[in-house]
PDB file of C-alpha atoms in Angstrom:
ATOM      1  CA  MET A 207      80.237 -76.709   2.419  1.00 38.00           C
ATOM      2  CA  ARG A 208      82.532 -75.073  -0.103  1.00 36.00           C
ATOM      3  CA  LEU A 209      83.078 -76.565  -3.545  1.00 35.00           C
ATOM      4  CA  GLN A 210      86.777 -77.092  -2.817  1.00 38.00           C
ATOM      5  CA  ASP A 211      85.805 -79.155   0.218  1.00 40.00           C
ATOM      6  CA  VAL A 212      83.829 -81.660  -1.856  1.00 36.00           C
ATOM      7  CA  PRO A 213      85.804 -84.755  -2.938  1.00 41.00           C
ATOM      8  CA  ILE A 214      86.293 -84.640  -6.705  1.00 35.00           C
ATOM      9  CA  PRO A 215      84.813 -88.091  -7.459  1.00 41.00           C
ATOM     10  CA  PHE A 216      81.685 -87.299  -5.445  1.00 32.00           C
ATOM     11  CA  PHE A 217      81.286 -83.941  -7.160  1.00 31.00           C
ATOM     12  CA  PHE A 218      81.334 -85.489 -10.639  1.00 34.00           C
ATOM     13  CA  LEU A 219      79.043 -88.285  -9.507  1.00 33.00           C
ATOM     14  CA  ALA A 220      76.542 -85.683  -8.288  1.00 35.00           C
ATOM     15  CA  ILE A 221      76.611 -83.947 -11.674  1.00 33.00           C
ATOM     16  CA  LEU A 222      76.104 -87.255 -13.493  1.00 33.00           C
ATOM     17  CA  THR A 223      73.228 -88.254 -11.194  1.00 34.00           C
ATOM     18  CA  ALA A 224      71.459 -84.916 -11.648  1.00 35.00           C
ATOM     19  CA  SER A 225      71.852 -85.156 -15.417  1.00 33.00           C
ATOM     20  CA  VAL A 226      70.525 -88.714 -15.627  1.00 33.00           C
ATOM     21  CA  LEU A 227      67.469 -87.948 -13.500  1.00 36.00           C
ATOM     22  CA  GLY A 228      66.649 -84.807 -15.466  1.00 39.00           C
ATOM     23  CA  TYR A 229      66.952 -82.502 -12.468  1.00 42.00           C
ATOM     24  CA  ASP A 230      68.387 -79.555 -14.338  1.00 49.00           C
ATOM     25  CA  ASP A 231      65.836 -79.232 -17.140  1.00 80.00           C
ATOM     26  CA  LEU A 232      65.649 -75.477 -16.568  1.00 88.00           C
ATOM     27  CA  LYS A 233      67.022 -73.177 -13.876  1.00 89.00           C
ATOM     28  CA  LEU A 234      65.232 -69.910 -13.260  1.00 91.00           C
ATOM     29  CA  ASP A 235      67.690 -67.328 -11.944  1.00 89.00           C
ATOM     30  CA  GLY A 236      66.881 -63.766 -10.958  1.00 89.00           C
ATOM     31  CA  HIS A 237      65.605 -63.564  -7.408  1.00 90.00           C
ATOM     32  CA  GLU A 238      68.161 -62.180  -4.969  1.00 87.00           C
ATOM     33  CA  ARG A 239      66.634 -63.273  -1.658  1.00 87.00           C
ATOM     34  CA  GLU A 240      64.603 -66.175  -0.251  1.00 86.00           C
ATOM     35  CA  LEU A 241      61.595 -67.380  -2.227  1.00 87.00           C
ATOM     36  CA  TYR A 242      58.314 -67.770  -0.371  1.00 87.00           C
ATOM     37  CA  SER A 243      55.969 -69.259  -2.945  1.00 87.00           C
ATOM     38  CA  VAL A 244      55.593 -70.455  -6.537  1.00 91.00           C
ATOM     39  CA  ALA A 245      52.376 -71.188  -8.444  1.00 92.00           C
ATOM     40  CA  TYR A 246      51.536 -72.329 -11.981  1.00 93.00           C
ATOM     41  CA  SER A 247      49.009 -70.731 -14.299  1.00 93.00           C
ATOM     42  CA  ALA A 248      45.994 -72.877 -15.186  1.00 91.00           C
ATOM     43  CA  ASP A 249      47.517 -73.900 -18.533  1.00 92.00           C
ATOM     44  CA  GLY A 250      50.976 -74.539 -17.036  1.00 92.00           C
ATOM     45  CA  ASN A 251      52.689 -72.110 -19.422  1.00 93.00           C
ATOM     46  CA  PHE A 252      53.600 -69.607 -16.725  1.00 93.00           C
ATOM     47  CA  LEU A 253      54.889 -69.654 -13.182  1.00 93.00           C
ATOM     48  CA  VAL A 254      54.572 -66.829 -10.671  1.00 95.00           C
ATOM     49  CA  SER A 255      57.022 -66.527  -7.767  1.00 93.00           C
ATOM     50  CA  ALA A 256      57.160 -64.269  -4.707  1.00 91.00           C
ATOM     51  CA  ALA A 257      60.371 -63.553  -2.826  1.00 89.00           C
ATOM     52  CA  ASN A 258      62.035 -61.526  -0.096  1.00 87.00           C
ATOM     53  CA  ASP A 259      63.762 -59.278  -2.650  1.00 88.00           C
ATOM     54  CA  ARG A 260      60.689 -57.042  -3.075  1.00 89.00           C
ATOM     55  CA  THR A 261      59.753 -58.595  -6.393  1.00 91.00           C
ATOM     56  CA  ILE A 262      57.224 -60.927  -7.924  1.00 93.00           C
ATOM     57  CA  ARG A 263      58.306 -62.637 -11.148  1.00 93.00           C
ATOM     58  CA  VAL A 264      56.295 -64.224 -13.949  1.00 95.00           C
ATOM     59  CA  TRP A 265      58.251 -66.947 -15.759  1.00 94.00           C
ATOM     60  CA  GLY A 266      57.682 -68.775 -19.022  1.00 92.00           C
ATOM     61  CA  THR A 267      57.935 -72.447 -18.080  1.00 90.00           C
ATOM     62  CA  SER A 268      59.326 -73.548 -21.436  1.00 86.00           C
ATOM     63  CA  GLN A 269      61.976 -70.881 -22.040  1.00 81.00           C
ATOM     64  CA  GLY A 270      62.591 -69.321 -18.615  1.00 79.00           C
ATOM     65  CA  THR A 271      62.017 -65.703 -19.624  1.00 82.00           C
ATOM     66  CA  ASN A 272      60.544 -63.558 -16.889  1.00 87.00           C
ATOM     67  CA  VAL A 273      58.733 -60.321 -16.141  1.00 92.00           C
ATOM     68  CA  VAL A 274      59.879 -58.501 -13.002  1.00 92.00           C
ATOM     69  CA  ILE A 275      57.246 -56.824 -10.834  1.00 89.00           C
ATOM     70  CA  LYS A 276      58.401 -54.383  -8.166  1.00 87.00           C
ATOM     71  CA  THR A 277      56.370 -54.692  -4.978  1.00 84.00           C
ATOM     72  CA  GLY A 278      57.651 -51.782  -2.889  1.00 78.00           C
ATOM     73  CA  TYR A 279      59.051 -52.101   0.610  1.00 76.00           C
ATOM     74  CA  GLY A 280      58.694 -55.262   2.642  1.00 68.00           C
ATOM     75  CA  ALA A 281      58.804 -58.906   1.610  1.00 68.00           C
ATOM     76  CA  SER A 282      56.385 -60.171  -1.014  1.00 74.00           C
ATOM     77  CA  ARG A 283      55.177 -63.456   0.460  1.00 81.00           C
ATOM     78  CA  THR A 284      52.215 -64.156  -1.764  1.00 87.00           C
ATOM     79  CA  ALA A 285      51.218 -63.953  -5.434  1.00 92.00           C
ATOM     80  CA  SER A 286      48.595 -65.496  -7.703  1.00 94.00           C
ATOM     81  CA  ILE A 287      48.152 -65.583 -11.480  1.00 95.00           C
ATOM     82  CA  SER A 288      44.709 -65.440 -13.096  1.00 95.00           C
ATOM     83  CA  PRO A 289      43.363 -68.561 -14.845  1.00 93.00           C
ATOM     84  CA  ASP A 290      43.897 -66.955 -18.275  1.00 91.00           C
ATOM     85  CA  GLY A 291      47.451 -65.903 -17.382  1.00 92.00           C
ATOM     86  CA  ALA A 292      46.719 -62.208 -17.999  1.00 93.00           C
ATOM     87  CA  LEU A 293      46.840 -60.797 -14.469  1.00 95.00           C
ATOM     88  CA  VAL A 294      48.978 -61.158 -11.372  1.00 95.00           C
ATOM     89  CA  ALA A 295      47.721 -60.234  -7.919  1.00 94.00           C
ATOM     90  CA  GLY A 296      50.000 -59.899  -4.936  1.00 91.00           C
ATOM     91  CA  ARG A 297      51.134 -57.874  -2.004  1.00 87.00           C
ATOM     92  CA  PHE A 298      52.279 -54.341  -2.763  1.00 84.00           C
ATOM     93  CA  GLU A 299      53.923 -52.829   0.322  1.00 81.00           C
ATOM     94  CA  THR A 300      51.291 -53.792   2.927  1.00 78.00           C
ATOM     95  CA  GLY A 301      48.253 -53.857   0.648  1.00 83.00           C
ATOM     96  CA  LEU A 302      47.088 -55.529  -2.553  1.00 87.00           C
ATOM     97  CA  ALA A 303      47.863 -54.672  -6.174  1.00 90.00           C
ATOM     98  CA  VAL A 304      47.115 -56.147  -9.610  1.00 93.00           C
ATOM     99  CA  TRP A 305      49.581 -56.150 -12.504  1.00 93.00           C
ATOM    100  CA  ASN A 306      49.596 -57.005 -16.198  1.00 94.00           C
ATOM    101  CA  ALA A 307      51.338 -60.395 -16.262  1.00 93.00           C
ATOM    102  CA  LYS A 308      52.999 -59.771 -19.645  1.00 92.00           C
ATOM    103  CA  THR A 309      54.337 -56.248 -19.054  1.00 93.00           C
ATOM    104  CA  GLY A 310      54.523 -55.903 -15.273  1.00 92.00           C
ATOM    105  CA  GLU A 311      52.464 -52.697 -15.403  1.00 93.00           C
ATOM    106  CA  ARG A 312      50.523 -52.021 -12.203  1.00 91.00           C
ATOM    107  CA  LEU A 313      46.842 -51.746 -13.137  1.00 90.00           C
ATOM    108  CA  ALA A 314      45.418 -50.832  -9.757  1.00 78.00           C
ATOM    109  CA  PRO A 315      46.708 -48.454  -7.107  1.00 72.00           C
ATOM    110  CA  LEU A 316      47.654 -49.533  -3.617  1.00 65.00           C
ATOM    111  CA  VAL A 317      44.412 -50.738  -2.027  1.00 70.00           C
ATOM    112  CA  GLY A 318      43.374 -51.659   1.466  1.00 67.00           C
ATOM    113  CA  ASP A 319      44.107 -50.039   4.797  1.00 67.00           C
ATOM    114  CA  ALA A 320      46.859 -51.841   6.704  1.00 67.00           C
ATOM    115  CA  SER A 321      45.960 -49.970   9.888  1.00 69.00           C
ATOM    116  CA  VAL A 322      42.549 -51.672   9.768  1.00 74.00           C
ATOM    117  CA  ASP A 323      43.157 -54.985   7.955  1.00 78.00           C
ATOM    118  CA  GLY A 324      46.811 -55.612   8.680  1.00 80.00           C
ATOM    119  CA  THR A 325      49.280 -56.791   6.032  1.00 84.00           C
ATOM    120  CA  VAL A 326      48.148 -58.951   3.105  1.00 88.00           C
ATOM    121  CA  LEU A 327      49.260 -62.547   3.784  1.00 89.00           C
ATOM    122  CA  ARG A 328      47.422 -64.523   1.083  1.00 91.00           C
ATOM    123  CA  VAL A 329      45.913 -63.738  -2.313  1.00 94.00           C
ATOM    124  CA  LEU A 330      43.986 -65.951  -4.721  1.00 95.00           C
ATOM    125  CA  PHE A 331      42.014 -65.761  -7.999  1.00 96.00           C
ATOM    126  CA  SER A 332      38.680 -67.578  -8.206  1.00 95.00           C
ATOM    127  CA  PRO A 333      38.500 -70.602 -10.573  1.00 93.00           C
ATOM    128  CA  GLU A 334      36.788 -68.587 -13.321  1.00 93.00           C
ATOM    129  CA  GLY A 335      38.907 -65.503 -12.688  1.00 94.00           C
ATOM    130  CA  LYS A 336      35.992 -63.212 -11.845  1.00 94.00           C
ATOM    131  CA  THR A 337      37.165 -62.295  -8.371  1.00 95.00           C
ATOM    132  CA  ILE A 338      40.319 -61.968  -6.283  1.00 96.00           C
ATOM    133  CA  VAL A 339      40.398 -62.611  -2.544  1.00 95.00           C
ATOM    134  CA  SER A 340      43.016 -61.189  -0.202  1.00 93.00           C
ATOM    135  CA  GLY A 341      43.569 -62.571   3.304  1.00 92.00           C
ATOM    136  CA  HIS A 342      44.961 -60.263   5.982  1.00 89.00           C
ATOM    137  CA  GLU A 343      46.772 -60.636   9.289  1.00 86.00           C
ATOM    138  CA  ARG A 344      43.856 -59.174  11.273  1.00 85.00           C
ATOM    139  CA  GLY A 345      41.406 -61.718   9.969  1.00 88.00           C
ATOM    140  CA  VAL A 346      39.560 -59.883   7.221  1.00 90.00           C
ATOM    141  CA  VAL A 347      39.215 -61.417   3.758  1.00 94.00           C
ATOM    142  CA  ARG A 348      38.441 -58.863   1.053  1.00 92.00           C
ATOM    143  CA  ILE A 349      36.792 -59.759  -2.252  1.00 94.00           C
ATOM    144  CA  TRP A 350      37.709 -57.804  -5.396  1.00 93.00           C
ATOM    145  CA  ASN A 351      36.157 -57.704  -8.867  1.00 93.00           C
ATOM    146  CA  THR A 352      38.828 -58.429 -11.491  1.00 93.00           C
ATOM    147  CA  LYS A 353      37.288 -56.086 -14.074  1.00 91.00           C
ATOM    148  CA  SER A 354      36.688 -53.009 -11.922  1.00 90.00           C
ATOM    149  CA  LEU A 355      39.547 -53.859  -9.530  1.00 89.00           C
ATOM    150  CA  LYS A 356      37.383 -52.566  -6.690  1.00 88.00           C
ATOM    151  CA  THR A 357      36.345 -54.298  -3.499  1.00 88.00           C
ATOM    152  CA  ILE A 358      32.864 -55.854  -3.577  1.00 91.00           C
ATOM    153  CA  GLY A 359      32.693 -57.261  -0.066  1.00 92.00           C
ATOM    154  CA  GLU A 360      34.529 -58.604   2.946  1.00 91.00           C
ATOM    155  CA  LEU A 361      34.483 -61.628   5.248  1.00 93.00           C
ATOM    156  CA  ARG A 362      35.203 -61.023   8.905  1.00 88.00           C
ATOM    157  CA  ARG A 363      34.948 -63.342  11.903  1.00 81.00           C
ATOM    158  CA  ASP A 364      33.478 -61.655  14.951  1.00 70.00           C
ATOM    159  CA  LYS A 365      33.967 -64.335  17.562  1.00 59.00           C
ATOM    160  CA  PRO A 366      34.424 -62.767  21.013  1.00 48.00           C
ATOM    161  CA  ASN A 367      36.187 -65.829  22.443  1.00 46.00           C
ATOM    162  CA  SER A 368      38.451 -66.473  19.470  1.00 47.00           C
ATOM    163  CA  ASP A 369      42.166 -66.114  20.216  1.00 46.00           C
ATOM    164  CA  SER A 370      43.334 -65.184  16.746  1.00 59.00           C
ATOM    165  CA  HIS A 371      41.946 -64.444  13.298  1.00 78.00           C
ATOM    166  CA  VAL A 372      45.152 -64.413  11.213  1.00 87.00           C
ATOM    167  CA  VAL A 373      44.428 -65.715   7.691  1.00 91.00           C
ATOM    168  CA  GLN A 374      46.819 -68.621   7.095  1.00 88.00           C
ATOM    169  CA  SER A 375      45.406 -70.172   3.933  1.00 91.00           C
ATOM    170  CA  MET A 376      42.583 -70.002   1.383  1.00 94.00           C
ATOM    171  CA  ALA A 377      41.047 -72.268  -1.275  1.00 95.00           C
ATOM    172  CA  PHE A 378      38.046 -71.856  -3.580  1.00 96.00           C
ATOM    173  CA  LEU A 379      35.529 -74.720  -3.592  1.00 95.00           C
ATOM    174  CA  THR A 380      33.466 -72.927  -6.244  1.00 94.00           C
ATOM    175  CA  ASP A 381      33.482 -69.357  -7.543  1.00 93.00           C
ATOM    176  CA  ASP A 382      30.994 -68.536  -4.765  1.00 94.00           C
ATOM    177  CA  GLN A 383      32.372 -70.647  -1.912  1.00 96.00           C
ATOM    178  CA  LEU A 384      35.697 -70.115  -0.170  1.00 97.00           C
ATOM    179  CA  ALA A 385      37.551 -72.096   2.497  1.00 96.00           C
ATOM    180  CA  VAL A 386      39.653 -69.941   4.825  1.00 95.00           C
ATOM    181  CA  GLY A 387      42.129 -71.302   7.342  1.00 91.00           C
ATOM    182  CA  TYR A 388      42.776 -69.160  10.405  1.00 88.00           C
ATOM    183  CA  ASP A 389      45.090 -69.656  13.371  1.00 81.00           C
ATOM    184  CA  ASN A 390      42.521 -71.765  15.192  1.00 78.00           C
ATOM    185  CA  ALA A 391      39.714 -72.648  12.779  1.00 86.00           C
ATOM    186  CA  LEU A 392      38.754 -73.603   9.240  1.00 90.00           C
ATOM    187  CA  VAL A 393      35.720 -71.696   7.960  1.00 94.00           C
ATOM    188  CA  ILE A 394      33.727 -72.209   4.764  1.00 95.00           C
ATOM    189  CA  TRP A 395      32.244 -68.935   3.500  1.00 96.00           C
ATOM    190  CA  SER A 396      29.533 -68.121   0.979  1.00 96.00           C
ATOM    191  CA  LEU A 397      30.658 -65.199  -1.197  1.00 95.00           C
ATOM    192  CA  ARG A 398      27.090 -64.699  -2.338  1.00 93.00           C
ATOM    193  CA  SER A 399      25.676 -64.069   1.139  1.00 94.00           C
ATOM    194  CA  MET A 400      29.015 -63.077   2.767  1.00 93.00           C
ATOM    195  CA  SER A 401      28.234 -65.463   5.632  1.00 93.00           C
ATOM    196  CA  GLU A 402      29.659 -68.615   7.229  1.00 93.00           C
ATOM    197  CA  VAL A 403      28.512 -71.965   5.831  1.00 93.00           C
ATOM    198  CA  LYS A 404      30.595 -74.265   8.033  1.00 93.00           C
ATOM    199  CA  GLU A 405      33.108 -73.891  10.847  1.00 91.00           C
ATOM    200  CA  LEU A 406      35.647 -76.519  11.921  1.00 86.00           C
ATOM    201  CA  LEU A 407      37.395 -75.577  15.149  1.00 75.00           C
ATOM    202  CA  ASP A 408      40.843 -76.534  16.440  1.00 72.00           C
ATOM    203  CA  VAL A 409      42.267 -76.676  12.928  1.00 75.00           C
ATOM    204  CA  SER A 410      45.318 -74.618  11.964  1.00 72.00           C
ATOM    205  CA  THR A 411      46.155 -74.844   8.266  1.00 79.00           C
ATOM    206  CA  GLN A 412      49.361 -73.870   6.515  1.00 78.00           C
ATOM    207  CA  SER A 413      47.800 -74.486   3.105  1.00 82.00           C
ATOM    208  CA  LEU A 414      44.469 -75.644   1.666  1.00 88.00           C
ATOM    209  CA  HIS A 415      43.710 -77.414  -1.618  1.00 89.00           C
ATOM    210  CA  TYR A 416      40.362 -78.411  -3.086  1.00 91.00           C
ATOM    211  CA  VAL A 417      40.047 -81.371  -5.486  1.00 89.00           C
ATOM    212  CA  LYS A 418      36.840 -80.876  -7.455  1.00 88.00           C
ATOM    213  CA  SER A 419      36.795 -84.328  -9.058  1.00 84.00           C
ATOM    214  CA  SER A 420      36.806 -85.995  -5.640  1.00 87.00           C
ATOM    215  CA  ASN A 421      34.864 -83.393  -3.610  1.00 91.00           C
ATOM    216  CA  ILE A 422      37.577 -83.277  -0.993  1.00 92.00           C
ATOM    217  CA  LEU A 423      39.406 -80.488   0.815  1.00 93.00           C
ATOM    218  CA  ILE A 424      43.006 -81.161   1.797  1.00 89.00           C
ATOM    219  CA  ALA A 425      44.648 -79.299   4.659  1.00 86.00           C
ATOM    220  CA  ASN A 426      48.340 -79.135   5.375  1.00 78.00           C
ATOM    221  CA  GLN A 427      48.593 -78.199   9.026  1.00 70.00           C
ATOM    222  CA  GLN A 428      51.730 -76.699  10.548  1.00 58.00           C
ATOM    223  CA  ALA A 429      55.018 -78.075   9.185  1.00 48.00           C
ATOM    224  CA  ASN A 430      56.801 -80.684  11.337  1.00 44.00           C
ATOM    225  CA  VAL A 431      53.546 -81.653  13.059  1.00 47.00           C
ATOM    226  CA  GLY A 432      52.519 -84.483  10.752  1.00 51.00           C
ATOM    227  CA  ALA A 433      48.946 -83.413  10.187  1.00 66.00           C
ATOM    228  CA  LEU A 434      47.693 -84.015   6.661  1.00 79.00           C
ATOM    229  CA  ARG A 435      43.897 -83.880   6.950  1.00 85.00           C
ATOM    230  CA  ILE A 436      41.236 -84.516   4.316  1.00 89.00           C
ATOM    231  CA  TRP A 437      37.507 -83.777   4.431  1.00 92.00           C
ATOM    232  CA  ASN A 438      34.657 -84.890   2.178  1.00 94.00           C
ATOM    233  CA  THR A 439      32.992 -81.582   1.301  1.00 94.00           C
ATOM    234  CA  THR A 440      29.558 -83.144   0.678  1.00 93.00           C
ATOM    235  CA  ASN A 441      29.111 -84.034   4.364  1.00 93.00           C
ATOM    236  CA  TRP A 442      32.295 -82.600   5.964  1.00 93.00           C
ATOM    237  CA  ASN A 443      33.385 -85.939   7.356  1.00 92.00           C
ATOM    238  CA  ASN A 444      37.097 -86.075   8.191  1.00 89.00           C
ATOM    239  CA  VAL A 445      38.039 -89.008   5.929  1.00 90.00           C
ATOM    240  CA  PHE A 446      41.782 -88.996   6.643  1.00 87.00           C
ATOM    241  CA  THR A 447      44.235 -87.683   9.232  1.00 83.00           C
ATOM    242  CA  ALA A 448      47.927 -88.536   9.085  1.00 76.00           C
ATOM    243  CA  ASP A 449      49.499 -90.390  11.968  1.00 63.00           C
ATOM    244  CA  GLN A 450      51.470 -87.754  13.859  1.00 56.00           C
ATOM    245  CA  ASN A 451      54.069 -90.390  14.769  1.00 55.00           C
ATOM    246  CA  ASP A 452      54.723 -91.225  11.129  1.00 55.00           C
ATOM    247  CA  ARG A 453      57.842 -89.288  10.159  1.00 50.00           C
ATOM    248  CA  SER A 454      56.992 -89.664   6.480  1.00 47.00           C
ATOM    249  CA  GLU A 455      54.282 -87.043   7.057  1.00 45.00           C
ATOM    250  CA  ASN A 456      56.399 -84.723   9.174  1.00 46.00           C
ATOM    251  CA  TYR A 457      57.518 -82.246   6.548  1.00 47.00           C
ATOM    252  CA  LEU A 458      54.477 -81.070   4.655  1.00 53.00           C
ATOM    253  CA  ARG A 459      56.148 -77.986   3.238  1.00 55.00           C
ATOM    254  CA  SER A 460      54.020 -78.116   0.099  1.00 62.00           C
ATOM    255  CA  LEU A 461      50.922 -79.834  -1.212  1.00 68.00           C
ATOM    256  CA  THR A 462      49.791 -80.052  -4.825  1.00 74.00           C
ATOM    257  CA  PRO A 463      46.749 -82.118  -5.886  1.00 76.00           C
ATOM    258  CA  ILE A 464      46.700 -83.658  -9.372  1.00 78.00           C
ATOM    259  CA  ASP A 465      43.478 -85.540 -10.183  1.00 76.00           C
ATOM    260  CA  SER A 466      43.280 -88.535  -7.826  1.00 81.00           C
ATOM    261  CA  ARG A 467      46.691 -87.975  -6.235  1.00 83.00           C
ATOM    262  CA  VAL A 468      48.435 -85.338  -4.214  1.00 81.00           C
ATOM    263  CA  ALA A 469      52.125 -84.537  -3.914  1.00 80.00           C
ATOM    264  CA  ILE A 470      53.271 -84.379  -0.294  1.00 77.00           C
ATOM    265  CA  GLY A 471      56.628 -83.472   1.195  1.00 74.00           C
ATOM    266  CA  VAL A 472      58.152 -86.466   2.955  1.00 70.00           C
ATOM    267  CA  ASN A 473      61.296 -85.089   4.591  1.00 70.00           C
ATOM    268  CA  ASP A 474      63.231 -81.930   5.397  1.00 70.00           C
ATOM    269  CA  GLN A 475      65.358 -82.231   2.240  1.00 73.00           C
ATOM    270  CA  GLY A 476      62.656 -81.248  -0.232  1.00 75.00           C
ATOM    271  CA  ASP A 477      61.768 -84.751  -1.495  1.00 81.00           C
ATOM    272  CA  PHE A 478      58.108 -85.539  -2.122  1.00 83.00           C
ATOM    273  CA  GLU A 479      55.952 -88.465  -3.128  1.00 82.00           C
ATOM    274  CA  SER A 480      52.561 -89.308  -4.558  1.00 84.00           C
ATOM    275  CA  PHE A 481      49.653 -89.877  -2.151  1.00 83.00           C
ATOM    276  CA  ASP A 482      46.589 -91.799  -3.391  1.00 86.00           C
ATOM    277  CA  LEU A 483      43.367 -89.835  -2.791  1.00 85.00           C
ATOM    278  CA  VAL A 484      41.171 -92.851  -3.537  1.00 86.00           C
ATOM    279  CA  ARG A 485      42.695 -95.284  -1.032  1.00 87.00           C
ATOM    280  CA  TYR A 486      44.178 -92.556   1.211  1.00 85.00           C
ATOM    281  CA  ARG A 487      47.617 -94.040   1.362  1.00 83.00           C
ATOM    282  CA  ARG A 488      51.145 -93.378   0.187  1.00 80.00           C
ATOM    283  CA  THR A 489      52.172 -94.832  -3.159  1.00 82.00           C
ATOM    284  CA  ASN A 490      55.882 -94.964  -2.225  1.00 78.00           C
ATOM    285  CA  LYS A 491      56.735 -93.262  -5.515  1.00 81.00           C
ATOM    286  CA  THR A 492      59.313 -90.736  -4.347  1.00 82.00           C
ATOM    287  CA  PHE A 493      60.635 -87.754  -6.316  1.00 85.00           C
ATOM    288  CA  ARG A 494      64.017 -86.457  -5.194  1.00 84.00           C
ATOM    289  CA  ALA A 495      64.825 -82.763  -4.900  1.00 80.00           C
ATOM    290  CA  PRO A 496      67.802 -81.719  -7.050  1.00 79.00           C
ATOM    291  CA  TYR A 497      69.568 -80.094  -4.094  1.00 74.00           C
ATOM    292  CA  LYS A 498      69.420 -80.885  -0.391  1.00 71.00           C
ATOM    293  CA  LEU A 499      70.496 -77.391   0.641  1.00 66.00           C
ATOM    294  CA  ALA A 500      67.713 -75.304   2.201  1.00 67.00           C
ATOM    295  CA  PRO A 501      64.686 -76.622   0.276  1.00 68.00           C
ATOM    296  CA  GLY A 502      61.812 -74.155   0.252  1.00 76.00           C
ATOM    297  CA  GLY A 503      58.963 -76.003  -1.415  1.00 81.00           C
ATOM    298  CA  PHE A 504      57.537 -77.080  -4.748  1.00 85.00           C
ATOM    299  CA  ALA A 505      54.570 -76.885  -7.098  1.00 88.00           C
ATOM    300  CA  ILE A 506      53.387 -79.392  -9.688  1.00 89.00           C
ATOM    301  CA  SER A 507      52.159 -78.244 -13.108  1.00 91.00           C
ATOM    302  CA  PRO A 508      48.460 -78.869 -13.920  1.00 89.00           C
ATOM    303  CA  SER A 509      49.493 -81.622 -16.344  1.00 88.00           C
ATOM    304  CA  GLY A 510      51.523 -83.426 -13.701  1.00 88.00           C
ATOM    305  CA  LYS A 511      54.517 -83.415 -16.048  1.00 90.00           C
ATOM    306  CA  GLN A 512      56.667 -80.746 -14.425  1.00 91.00           C
ATOM    307  CA  VAL A 513      57.702 -79.785 -10.913  1.00 90.00           C
ATOM    308  CA  ALA A 514      59.040 -76.402  -9.817  1.00 91.00           C
ATOM    309  CA  ASN A 515      61.385 -76.699  -6.830  1.00 87.00           C
ATOM    310  CA  TYR A 516      62.513 -73.546  -5.059  1.00 87.00           C
ATOM    311  CA  PHE A 517      65.273 -73.134  -2.522  1.00 79.00           C
ATOM    312  CA  GLY A 518      66.656 -70.969   0.240  1.00 71.00           C
ATOM    313  CA  GLY A 519      70.244 -70.780   1.414  1.00 70.00           C
ATOM    314  CA  ASN A 520      72.305 -68.979  -1.197  1.00 74.00           C
ATOM    315  CA  LEU A 521      70.587 -70.502  -4.226  1.00 80.00           C
ATOM    316  CA  TYR A 522      67.523 -68.266  -4.669  1.00 86.00           C
ATOM    317  CA  GLN A 523      66.638 -70.350  -7.710  1.00 88.00           C
ATOM    318  CA  ILE A 524      63.698 -72.237  -9.136  1.00 91.00           C
ATOM    319  CA  HIS A 525      64.419 -75.564 -10.844  1.00 90.00           C
ATOM    320  CA  LEU A 526      61.931 -76.934 -13.351  1.00 92.00           C
ATOM    321  CA  GLN A 527      62.104 -80.732 -13.735  1.00 90.00           C
ATOM    322  CA  THR A 528      60.288 -83.005 -16.143  1.00 90.00           C
ATOM    323  CA  ILE A 529      58.513 -85.740 -14.196  1.00 87.00           C
ATOM    324  CA  ASP A 530      55.716 -88.264 -14.587  1.00 83.00           C
ATOM    325  CA  PHE A 531      53.739 -87.572 -11.436  1.00 77.00           C
ATOM    326  CA  LYS A 532      50.680 -89.514 -12.510  1.00 70.00           C
TER     327      LYS A 532
END
């Protein structure tokens, strides 16, 4: 819809509504193509974004300044910022690279062999920042030391009857234990022994999140399938699975856990609400996306006081909103 096609009263009402609700606290402009992911630093002072314009950007969440990181050819679909905010890891061309988060300087050369591992699809720092893990399209997960920036091991599933090993998602349970979601299974790995601890079959995860305070692992299965699943990691009981007929669970584009709650997408317009991880039920506290055009996803700051919405369409923006998620 063009601006001149919007009725004038409605247009001004939309501006007033956005202003009252605090939607436009800060707009982060700079990306020139679709955004694929955003993630906060551990202290919430920085945000890292990956986009289809061959860049990763590191933003200051209070002032909106950013550092531009060039990632070579191909789309940069994944990026992670270290717990201390000093390093950024992400896809460089088809492999993995590490950059200085404040200057954008590449600290490590192109690593990995795409002909063997396939393209990097996911990357993640460990909770204490000692290691980086990269997940690849041919199923291998490589572990890197953040000081030497050299590989120290790999995780590889060698299941002869497995249909696919594509790494879809990853989440650290501890510095030495990693959950990896593949096309057809969820596997818990020990990084100390480089071996499988637990395997859950017939699970396809779009994203994984671990909540340490509750000892639970949350899986967002494929979007539009309505499959929010939660396991107790002490005994691996499946304590909750969303009703696939419940449309409120049908658009899990993003998941962000904050203490005893998790933010879940509730529709295809980018809105989300708080889900109670104690009673395993919706709280019916809904947060509206500032724009309904091509929502991409969101992330919640560690404090639960800010949300970063990102969009597709022709926006290519990130909007930071002040909220009270808790």
